Backbone as JSON, one array per atom type, in Angstrom:
{
  "sequence": "MKKEVLVAAVVLAPVLTSCFKKGDEDPFISLKTRTGRLSRTWELKSSTEVTTDYNSSHAEITEERVQNGVKTCGKNRPDCCGQHYSETWTFNKDGTFTAEIREGECQMSFSGGSIQYTPSGTIRLTKLSGRWVWLGSNNTDDKYELKNKEALMITIDKVEGAYQNTGDIRWGMVWRLKRLASSELKVHMEYATDYDLSDNISPDIQYVVD",
  "N": [[0.84, -1.21, 0.0], [1.94, 1.22, 0.76], [3.76, 1.59, -1.3], [2.08, 2.08, -3.5], [0.98, 4.58, -2.85], [3.22, 6.26, -3.0], [3.85, 6.1, -5.73], [1.58, 7.27, -6.88], [1.9, 9.88, -5.97], [4.16, 10.71, -7.36], [3.3, 10.62, -10.02], [1.16, 12.45, -10.08], [2.28, 14.89, -9.35], [3.59, 16.48, -11.5], [1.32, 17.19, -12.97], [-0.31, 18.67, -11.2], [1.35, 20.85, -10.53], [1.36, 22.31, -12.87], [-1.13, 23.39, -12.82], [-1.42, 25.24, -10.82], [-1.89, 28.65, -9.67], [-1.05, 31.29, -11.93], [-1.47, 33.91, -12.99], [-2.25, 37.04, -11.29], [-4.88, 37.02, -10.37], [-5.74, 34.46, -10.69], [-7.52, 31.33, -10.15], [-6.58, 29.41, -7.27], [-5.98, 26.72, -7.65], [-6.6, 24.41, -10.27], [-8.39, 21.81, -11.92], [-8.15, 21.59, -14.6], [-5.77, 22.03, -17.25], [-3.85, 24.97, -18.19], [-3.93, 25.37, -20.94], [-6.19, 23.87, -21.53], [-8.16, 25.38, -20.21], [-8.01, 27.78, -21.62], [-8.7, 27.09, -24.21], [-11.3, 27.66, -25.92], [-14.25, 29.55, -26.86], [-14.25, 33.03, -26.45], [-15.92, 35.95, -25.34], [-15.86, 39.47, -25.55], [-16.35, 41.37, -22.67], [-15.79, 43.72, -21.18], [-13.54, 46.54, -21.47], [-10.65, 48.65, -21.11], [-8.76, 51.09, -22.67], [-5.84, 52.93, -22.9], [-4.36, 55.44, -24.72], [-1.38, 56.94, -25.75], [-0.48, 59.56, -27.67], [2.07, 60.67, -29.76], [2.22, 62.43, -31.83], [1.51, 65.12, -31.73], [2.56, 68.37, -30.4], [2.87, 67.88, -27.77], [2.59, 65.06, -25.56], [-0.37, 63.43, -26.09], [-3.08, 62.13, -24.38], [-5.56, 59.7, -24.57], [-8.58, 57.95, -23.76], [-10.3, 54.94, -24.1], [-13.29, 53.09, -23.65], [-15.0, 50.0, -23.38], [-18.04, 48.54, -22.73], [-20.13, 45.94, -22.24], [-20.7, 45.75, -25.03], [-20.81, 48.4, -25.96], [-19.07, 51.24, -27.08], [-17.22, 53.87, -25.72], [-15.57, 57.09, -25.24], [-13.01, 58.98, -23.52], [-13.01, 61.61, -24.31], [-14.63, 63.7, -26.8], [-14.56, 62.27, -29.97], [-14.24, 61.72, -33.5], [-14.31, 58.99, -34.17], [-15.57, 57.71, -32.14], [-18.5, 57.27, -30.6], [-20.31, 56.16, -28.88], [-20.96, 53.81, -30.14], [-21.67, 50.45, -31.34], [-19.54, 47.77, -30.27], [-17.75, 44.8, -30.42], [-16.02, 41.75, -29.61], [-14.98, 38.45, -30.4], [-13.06, 35.66, -29.52], [-11.55, 32.67, -30.44], [-9.72, 30.13, -29.19], [-7.68, 27.42, -30.02], [-6.59, 24.08, -29.15], [-4.51, 23.23, -30.72], [-2.83, 25.34, -31.13], [-3.73, 27.35, -32.79], [-5.85, 30.17, -33.69], [-8.95, 31.97, -34.07], [-10.69, 35.04, -34.7], [-13.29, 37.48, -34.35], [-14.14, 40.8, -34.97], [-16.4, 43.3, -34.4], [-17.39, 46.49, -35.22], [-19.15, 49.48, -34.84], [-19.96, 52.27, -37.03], [-19.63, 55.87, -37.0], [-21.71, 58.75, -37.51], [-21.76, 62.12, -38.72], [-23.29, 65.14, -37.63], [-24.9, 68.41, -37.53], [-25.78, 70.48, -34.88], [-27.24, 73.09, -33.14], [-25.13, 74.77, -33.79], [-22.87, 73.26, -33.41], [-20.78, 70.35, -33.92], [-21.9, 67.04, -33.92], [-21.55, 63.59, -33.12], [-22.97, 60.51, -33.86], [-24.11, 57.08, -33.57], [-24.15, 55.35, -36.68], [-25.4, 53.07, -37.41], [-24.26, 51.28, -39.13], [-22.26, 48.4, -39.23], [-18.96, 47.29, -39.06], [-17.16, 44.43, -39.98], [-14.41, 42.53, -39.01], [-12.26, 39.84, -39.6], [-9.96, 37.71, -38.03], [-7.16, 35.48, -38.08], [-4.75, 33.11, -36.94], [-1.82, 32.24, -35.03], [-1.03, 31.04, -31.72], [1.01, 30.98, -28.74], [2.28, 29.77, -25.66], [4.25, 31.77, -23.43], [7.48, 31.48, -21.9], [9.01, 31.62, -18.59], [10.25, 34.73, -17.23], [12.72, 36.27, -15.59], [14.39, 38.41, -15.59], [13.69, 41.04, -15.91], [12.28, 43.54, -14.06], [9.87, 44.93, -14.5], [8.54, 43.43, -16.43], [8.45, 40.85, -15.44], [7.73, 37.45, -15.65], [5.82, 34.53, -14.96], [6.08, 31.05, -15.86], [4.03, 30.33, -18.6], [2.32, 32.38, -17.94], [1.78, 34.35, -19.72], [0.83, 34.85, -23.18], [1.81, 34.7, -26.6], [0.45, 36.17, -29.45], [0.11, 35.77, -32.85], [-0.88, 37.28, -35.77], [-1.92, 36.01, -38.75], [-3.65, 36.3, -40.89], [-5.96, 38.63, -42.2], [-9.23, 39.62, -42.7], [-11.82, 41.56, -44.19], [-13.01, 44.64, -42.78], [-10.61, 45.93, -41.89], [-8.63, 44.96, -43.53], [-5.36, 44.64, -44.8], [-4.39, 47.08, -43.69], [-2.88, 49.45, -41.4], [-4.12, 49.24, -38.99], [-4.38, 46.99, -37.48], [-3.08, 44.95, -34.89], [-0.41, 43.14, -35.52], [1.17, 41.4, -34.1], [1.01, 40.45, -30.71], [1.23, 40.52, -27.13], [-0.44, 38.88, -24.63], [-0.9, 39.28, -21.28], [-2.04, 37.27, -18.83], [-4.14, 38.07, -16.36], [-6.13, 36.76, -15.07], [-7.24, 33.49, -15.5], [-9.77, 31.57, -15.74], [-12.32, 28.99, -15.84], [-14.53, 30.2, -16.95], [-13.95, 32.88, -17.22], [-11.78, 35.42, -18.37], [-9.13, 37.57, -17.89], [-7.17, 40.18, -19.16], [-4.03, 41.83, -19.56], [-2.53, 44.18, -21.63], [0.03, 45.62, -23.6], [1.18, 47.69, -26.23], [2.94, 49.08, -29.04], [2.63, 51.32, -31.8], [4.2, 51.95, -34.76], [3.37, 53.33, -37.03], [1.66, 55.42, -36.32], [2.96, 56.6, -34.24], [2.39, 56.02, -31.43], [1.72, 54.87, -28.08], [0.07, 52.18, -26.54], [-1.91, 51.09, -23.89], [-3.65, 48.56, -22.36], [-4.95, 47.95, -19.57], [-7.02, 46.54, -18.38], [-8.86, 44.12, -19.61], [-11.65, 42.24, -20.1], [-12.91, 39.03, -20.7], [-15.59, 36.75, -21.27], [-17.01, 33.44, -21.29], [-18.37, 32.57, -24.38]],
  "CA": [[0.0, 0.0, 0.0], [2.83, 2.36, 0.82], [4.34, 1.75, -2.63], [1.05, 2.68, -4.36], [0.86, 6.0, -2.49], [4.39, 6.95, -3.52], [3.72, 6.15, -7.19], [0.54, 8.26, -7.16], [2.46, 11.21, -5.73], [5.1, 11.01, -8.43], [2.55, 10.82, -11.25], [0.3, 13.61, -9.97], [3.01, 16.13, -9.1], [3.73, 17.33, -12.68], [0.01, 17.7, -13.39], [-0.77, 19.69, -10.26], [2.17, 22.06, -10.59], [0.96, 23.08, -14.05], [-2.47, 23.91, -12.62], [-1.4, 26.28, -9.8], [-2.14, 29.98, -10.22], [0.01, 32.02, -12.59], [-1.87, 35.3, -12.94], [-2.53, 37.56, -9.96], [-6.26, 36.73, -9.97], [-6.07, 33.09, -11.05], [-7.9, 30.41, -9.07], [-5.34, 28.85, -6.72], [-5.73, 25.43, -8.27], [-7.64, 24.0, -11.21], [-8.2, 20.47, -12.42], [-7.84, 21.71, -16.01], [-4.53, 22.72, -17.57], [-4.08, 26.33, -18.72], [-4.35, 25.22, -22.33], [-7.57, 23.4, -21.5], [-9.05, 26.48, -19.83], [-7.98, 28.82, -22.65], [-9.19, 26.59, -25.49], [-12.74, 27.83, -26.06], [-14.59, 30.84, -27.45], [-14.4, 34.08, -25.45], [-16.61, 37.16, -25.8], [-15.45, 40.65, -24.8], [-17.36, 41.95, -21.78], [-15.42, 45.1, -20.88], [-12.13, 46.84, -21.67], [-10.19, 50.03, -21.02], [-7.52, 51.26, -23.43], [-5.27, 54.26, -22.78], [-3.45, 55.67, -25.84], [-0.55, 58.14, -25.69], [-0.16, 59.93, -29.05], [3.23, 61.55, -29.78], [2.23, 63.22, -33.06], [1.35, 66.54, -31.44], [3.71, 68.99, -29.74], [2.98, 67.26, -26.45], [1.96, 63.73, -25.53], [-1.81, 63.53, -25.9], [-3.57, 60.87, -23.83], [-6.99, 59.47, -24.7], [-9.04, 56.72, -23.12], [-11.48, 54.29, -24.68], [-13.89, 52.06, -22.81], [-16.06, 49.17, -23.93], [-18.8, 47.88, -21.67], [-21.31, 45.23, -22.73], [-20.97, 46.0, -26.44], [-20.9, 49.82, -26.28], [-17.76, 51.89, -27.02], [-17.22, 55.29, -25.37], [-14.23, 57.65, -25.09], [-12.85, 60.0, -22.49], [-13.35, 62.91, -24.89], [-15.33, 63.55, -28.06], [-13.72, 61.95, -31.13], [-15.06, 61.28, -34.63], [-14.44, 57.54, -34.28], [-16.09, 57.19, -30.88], [-19.77, 57.96, -30.4], [-21.24, 55.26, -28.19], [-21.38, 52.82, -31.11], [-21.5, 49.04, -30.99], [-18.21, 47.19, -30.41], [-17.69, 43.47, -29.82], [-14.95, 40.85, -30.04], [-14.99, 37.05, -29.98], [-11.79, 34.99, -29.79], [-11.6, 31.22, -30.26], [-8.38, 29.54, -29.1], [-7.7, 25.97, -30.2], [-5.49, 23.4, -28.49], [-3.4, 23.0, -31.65], [-2.03, 26.55, -31.24], [-4.32, 28.29, -33.74], [-6.97, 30.93, -33.17], [-9.73, 32.83, -34.96], [-11.34, 36.12, -33.96], [-14.16, 38.38, -35.11], [-14.3, 42.11, -34.34], [-17.48, 44.07, -35.0], [-17.37, 47.87, -34.72], [-20.07, 50.38, -35.51], [-19.44, 53.53, -37.55], [-20.28, 57.08, -36.51], [-22.11, 59.73, -38.51], [-21.62, 63.49, -38.25], [-24.42, 66.03, -37.85], [-24.76, 69.72, -36.92], [-26.9, 70.83, -34.02], [-26.93, 74.23, -32.27], [-23.85, 75.35, -34.15], [-21.75, 72.37, -33.06], [-20.77, 69.05, -34.58], [-22.2, 65.91, -33.06], [-21.34, 62.29, -33.73], [-23.9, 59.51, -33.35], [-23.97, 55.82, -34.3], [-24.81, 55.34, -37.98], [-26.09, 51.8, -37.6], [-23.42, 50.41, -39.95], [-21.31, 47.6, -38.46], [-17.84, 46.74, -39.83], [-16.7, 43.13, -39.47], [-13.04, 42.12, -39.32], [-11.96, 38.48, -39.16], [-8.54, 37.44, -37.84], [-6.75, 34.11, -37.81], [-3.3, 33.02, -36.75], [-1.25, 31.27, -34.11], [-0.71, 31.5, -30.37], [1.92, 30.09, -28.02], [2.6, 30.21, -24.29], [5.61, 32.27, -23.19], [8.13, 30.93, -20.72], [9.25, 32.55, -17.49], [11.23, 35.79, -17.45], [13.07, 36.83, -14.29], [15.48, 39.37, -15.79], [13.13, 42.38, -16.04], [11.35, 43.74, -12.95], [8.58, 45.39, -14.99], [7.89, 42.39, -17.22], [8.73, 39.53, -14.9], [6.64, 36.54, -15.96], [5.87, 33.11, -14.62], [5.88, 30.19, -17.02], [2.65, 30.26, -19.08], [1.49, 33.49, -17.46], [1.46, 35.19, -20.88], [0.87, 34.17, -24.46], [2.1, 35.48, -27.79], [-0.51, 35.98, -30.52], [0.59, 36.21, -34.16], [-1.97, 37.35, -36.73], [-1.46, 35.61, -40.07], [-4.61, 36.65, -41.94], [-6.98, 39.63, -41.85], [-10.27, 39.76, -43.72], [-12.9, 42.47, -43.85], [-12.9, 46.1, -42.72], [-9.25, 46.43, -41.69], [-7.69, 44.18, -44.32], [-4.22, 45.35, -45.41], [-4.19, 48.42, -43.15], [-2.04, 49.45, -40.21], [-4.94, 49.32, -37.79], [-4.42, 45.71, -36.79], [-1.86, 44.59, -34.18], [-0.03, 41.88, -36.13], [1.67, 40.55, -33.04], [0.71, 41.04, -29.41], [1.41, 39.66, -25.96], [-1.48, 38.97, -23.62], [-0.56, 38.82, -19.94], [-3.31, 36.83, -18.28], [-4.31, 38.35, -14.94], [-7.01, 35.7, -14.56], [-7.68, 32.49, -16.46], [-10.66, 30.6, -15.11], [-13.07, 28.24, -16.84], [-15.55, 31.03, -17.6], [-13.56, 34.28, -17.2], [-10.41, 35.69, -18.8], [-8.74, 38.97, -17.76], [-5.94, 40.36, -19.93], [-3.3, 43.1, -19.58], [-1.81, 44.22, -22.89], [0.7, 46.86, -24.0], [1.76, 47.59, -27.56], [3.28, 50.35, -29.67], [2.43, 51.32, -33.25], [5.14, 52.87, -35.4], [2.76, 54.12, -38.1], [1.07, 56.65, -35.8], [3.76, 57.07, -33.11], [1.59, 56.01, -30.21], [1.8, 53.74, -27.16], [-1.26, 51.79, -26.1], [-1.94, 50.22, -22.72], [-4.98, 48.07, -22.01], [-4.7, 47.28, -18.3], [-8.15, 45.74, -17.94], [-9.73, 43.59, -20.65], [-12.33, 41.07, -19.52], [-13.68, 38.2, -21.6], [-16.35, 35.68, -20.65], [-17.29, 32.36, -22.23], [-19.46, 32.9, -25.29]],
  "C": [[0.87, 1.25, 0.0], [3.43, 2.63, -0.55], [3.35, 2.43, -3.56], [0.91, 4.16, -4.1], [2.02, 6.78, -3.08], [4.3, 7.1, -5.04], [2.7, 7.21, -7.59], [1.08, 9.67, -7.0], [3.39, 11.63, -6.85], [4.35, 11.34, -9.72], [1.76, 12.12, -11.21], [1.07, 14.92, -9.85], [3.17, 17.0, -10.34], [2.41, 17.94, -13.13], [-0.44, 18.84, -12.5], [0.04, 20.97, -10.36], [1.81, 22.91, -11.8], [-0.38, 23.75, -13.87], [-2.53, 24.98, -11.53], [-1.51, 27.65, -10.46], [-0.88, 30.6, -10.81], [-0.27, 33.51, -12.54], [-2.25, 35.73, -11.53], [-3.92, 37.17, -9.46], [-6.69, 35.32, -10.35], [-6.67, 32.34, -9.86], [-6.64, 29.71, -8.57], [-4.99, 27.53, -7.37], [-6.89, 25.1, -9.18], [-7.34, 22.6, -11.69], [-7.92, 20.46, -13.92], [-6.5, 22.4, -16.2], [-4.85, 24.12, -18.09], [-4.51, 26.28, -20.18], [-5.8, 24.76, -22.41], [-8.55, 24.5, -21.14], [-9.12, 27.55, -20.92], [-8.71, 28.39, -23.91], [-10.71, 26.55, -25.52], [-13.0, 29.16, -26.73], [-14.91, 31.84, -26.36], [-15.06, 35.31, -26.08], [-16.21, 38.34, -24.92], [-16.61, 41.17, -23.96], [-17.05, 43.41, -21.48], [-13.94, 45.3, -21.14], [-11.89, 48.33, -21.46], [-8.87, 50.12, -21.76], [-7.07, 52.71, -23.35], [-4.21, 54.42, -23.87], [-2.71, 56.98, -25.64], [-0.05, 58.43, -27.1], [0.96, 60.96, -29.04], [3.3, 62.4, -31.05], [2.18, 64.71, -32.8], [2.58, 67.07, -30.72], [3.91, 68.46, -28.33], [2.26, 65.91, -26.5], [0.48, 63.88, -25.19], [-2.36, 62.17, -25.49], [-5.08, 60.79, -24.01], [-7.34, 58.12, -24.09], [-10.29, 56.21, -23.82], [-11.98, 53.22, -23.73], [-14.93, 51.29, -23.61], [-16.73, 48.46, -22.77], [-20.06, 47.28, -22.28], [-21.69, 45.65, -24.15], [-21.09, 47.45, -26.86], [-19.54, 50.48, -26.06], [-17.92, 53.38, -26.73], [-15.78, 55.76, -25.18], [-14.21, 58.71, -24.01], [-13.12, 61.4, -22.99], [-13.93, 62.69, -26.27], [-14.35, 63.34, -29.21], [-14.6, 61.44, -32.25], [-15.28, 59.77, -34.68], [-15.02, 56.91, -33.02], [-17.36, 57.95, -30.51], [-20.79, 57.1, -29.66], [-21.75, 54.16, -29.11], [-21.16, 51.4, -30.59], [-20.04, 48.63, -31.17], [-18.21, 45.84, -29.71], [-16.53, 42.68, -30.4], [-15.29, 39.44, -29.57], [-13.67, 36.42, -30.42], [-11.96, 33.5, -29.49], [-10.17, 30.68, -30.31], [-8.5, 28.02, -29.17], [-6.46, 25.33, -29.57], [-4.3, 23.17, -29.41], [-2.56, 24.25, -31.88], [-2.51, 27.52, -32.29], [-5.46, 29.06, -33.09], [-7.71, 31.61, -34.31], [-10.41, 33.89, -34.1], [-12.22, 36.91, -34.9], [-14.35, 39.66, -34.31], [-15.38, 42.86, -35.11], [-17.5, 45.47, -34.37], [-18.3, 48.75, -35.55], [-19.39, 51.65, -36.0], [-20.25, 54.69, -36.98], [-20.66, 57.99, -37.68], [-22.1, 61.13, -37.89], [-22.89, 64.28, -38.57], [-24.15, 67.35, -37.15], [-26.0, 70.02, -36.09], [-26.49, 71.97, -33.1], [-25.58, 74.84, -32.55], [-22.66, 74.49, -33.82], [-21.9, 71.05, -33.8], [-21.04, 67.95, -33.56], [-21.98, 64.62, -33.83], [-22.26, 61.28, -33.05], [-23.72, 58.22, -34.14], [-24.77, 55.84, -35.6], [-25.65, 54.09, -38.21], [-25.31, 50.82, -38.46], [-22.38, 49.7, -39.07], [-20.24, 47.05, -39.39], [-17.36, 45.45, -39.17], [-15.28, 42.86, -39.95], [-12.81, 40.72, -38.76], [-10.44, 38.29, -39.11], [-8.32, 35.94, -37.68], [-5.24, 34.07, -37.7], [-2.94, 31.98, -35.73], [-1.04, 31.89, -32.73], [0.21, 30.48, -29.71], [2.14, 30.66, -26.62], [4.02, 30.73, -24.23], [6.17, 31.65, -21.93], [8.34, 31.99, -19.66], [10.33, 33.56, -17.85], [11.51, 36.45, -16.11], [14.13, 37.92, -14.39], [14.99, 40.82, -15.83], [12.07, 42.58, -14.97], [9.96, 44.1, -13.45], [7.82, 44.26, -15.69], [8.24, 40.99, -16.73], [7.52, 38.62, -15.09], [6.9, 35.17, -15.37], [5.68, 32.31, -15.89], [4.4, 30.07, -17.35], [1.74, 31.31, -18.45], [1.02, 34.35, -18.63], [1.51, 34.35, -22.15], [1.13, 35.16, -25.58], [1.08, 35.13, -28.87], [0.08, 36.56, -31.8], [-0.55, 36.15, -35.15], [-1.42, 37.06, -38.13], [-2.37, 36.12, -41.19], [-5.65, 37.61, -41.4], [-7.96, 39.73, -43.01], [-11.3, 40.78, -43.25], [-12.47, 43.92, -43.77], [-11.47, 46.6, -42.65], [-8.22, 45.63, -42.47], [-6.63, 45.07, -44.96], [-4.11, 46.81, -44.95], [-3.3, 48.3, -41.92], [-2.81, 49.43, -38.92], [-5.0, 48.03, -36.99], [-3.06, 45.45, -36.13], [-1.43, 43.19, -34.67], [0.56, 40.91, -35.13], [1.4, 41.22, -31.71], [0.96, 40.01, -28.32], [0.27, 39.92, -24.99], [-0.92, 38.44, -22.3], [-1.86, 38.52, -19.21], [-3.35, 37.07, -16.78], [-5.19, 37.3, -14.28], [-7.4, 34.79, -15.7], [-8.46, 31.43, -15.7], [-11.48, 29.93, -16.21], [-14.07, 29.11, -17.59], [-15.18, 32.51, -17.62], [-12.08, 34.42, -17.54], [-10.15, 37.18, -18.68], [-7.34, 39.15, -18.31], [-5.36, 41.75, -19.69], [-2.45, 43.09, -20.84], [-1.2, 45.59, -23.11], [1.29, 46.66, -25.39], [2.03, 48.99, -28.08], [3.07, 50.22, -31.17], [3.32, 52.37, -33.86], [4.45, 53.81, -36.39], [2.11, 55.4, -37.58], [1.75, 57.15, -34.54], [2.94, 57.15, -31.83], [1.89, 54.75, -29.4], [0.4, 53.44, -26.64], [-1.16, 50.82, -24.94], [-3.39, 49.85, -22.45], [-4.85, 47.27, -20.72], [-5.82, 46.34, -17.88], [-9.03, 45.35, -19.13], [-10.34, 42.31, -20.09], [-13.14, 40.36, -20.59], [-14.44, 37.15, -20.78], [-16.64, 34.63, -21.72], [-18.5, 32.72, -23.06], [-20.61, 31.92, -25.13]]
}
């Protein structure tokens, strides 16, 4: 009997260690692997994105928020008028993914001597596909210190629809998973775009199971 207990401990140890929490808000332990929890379809529930634009004489900071399918901004902008915005991401165990992004357009009107922007009712659809892979641990950088499989690299191979062949798509991105549970995914993401000289930080992106 003692021999059986020792064998069970040896076999289970590698499985359990891969299921302990990685992100700050992860469940402490899960019976599913991280790949098993990630491999499903996720729907965007809420997000906050802060953009620092260096095109002007000083760094201009704007903020965008999405909550339950509605996009709003910290200040009035032509591309932000309370229109529809949604994302779905499907991650597969073979290291591939597909995604669909739907974003409403705004229309301009004049009222009381001022310009107003309101949703036009037109929805643009963009489809993405590509590959994803877990990143290993990184202990050399205090700001970006990572545990093994705490973050994943997403590479976009194909874009179809509204943003095809434009600079508006992030061709490669790193998602740092603050929480990966069976029905909830929280992501921290930072990226820079050379074409418009801006830095973008999305500290809080929440997805739920579709």
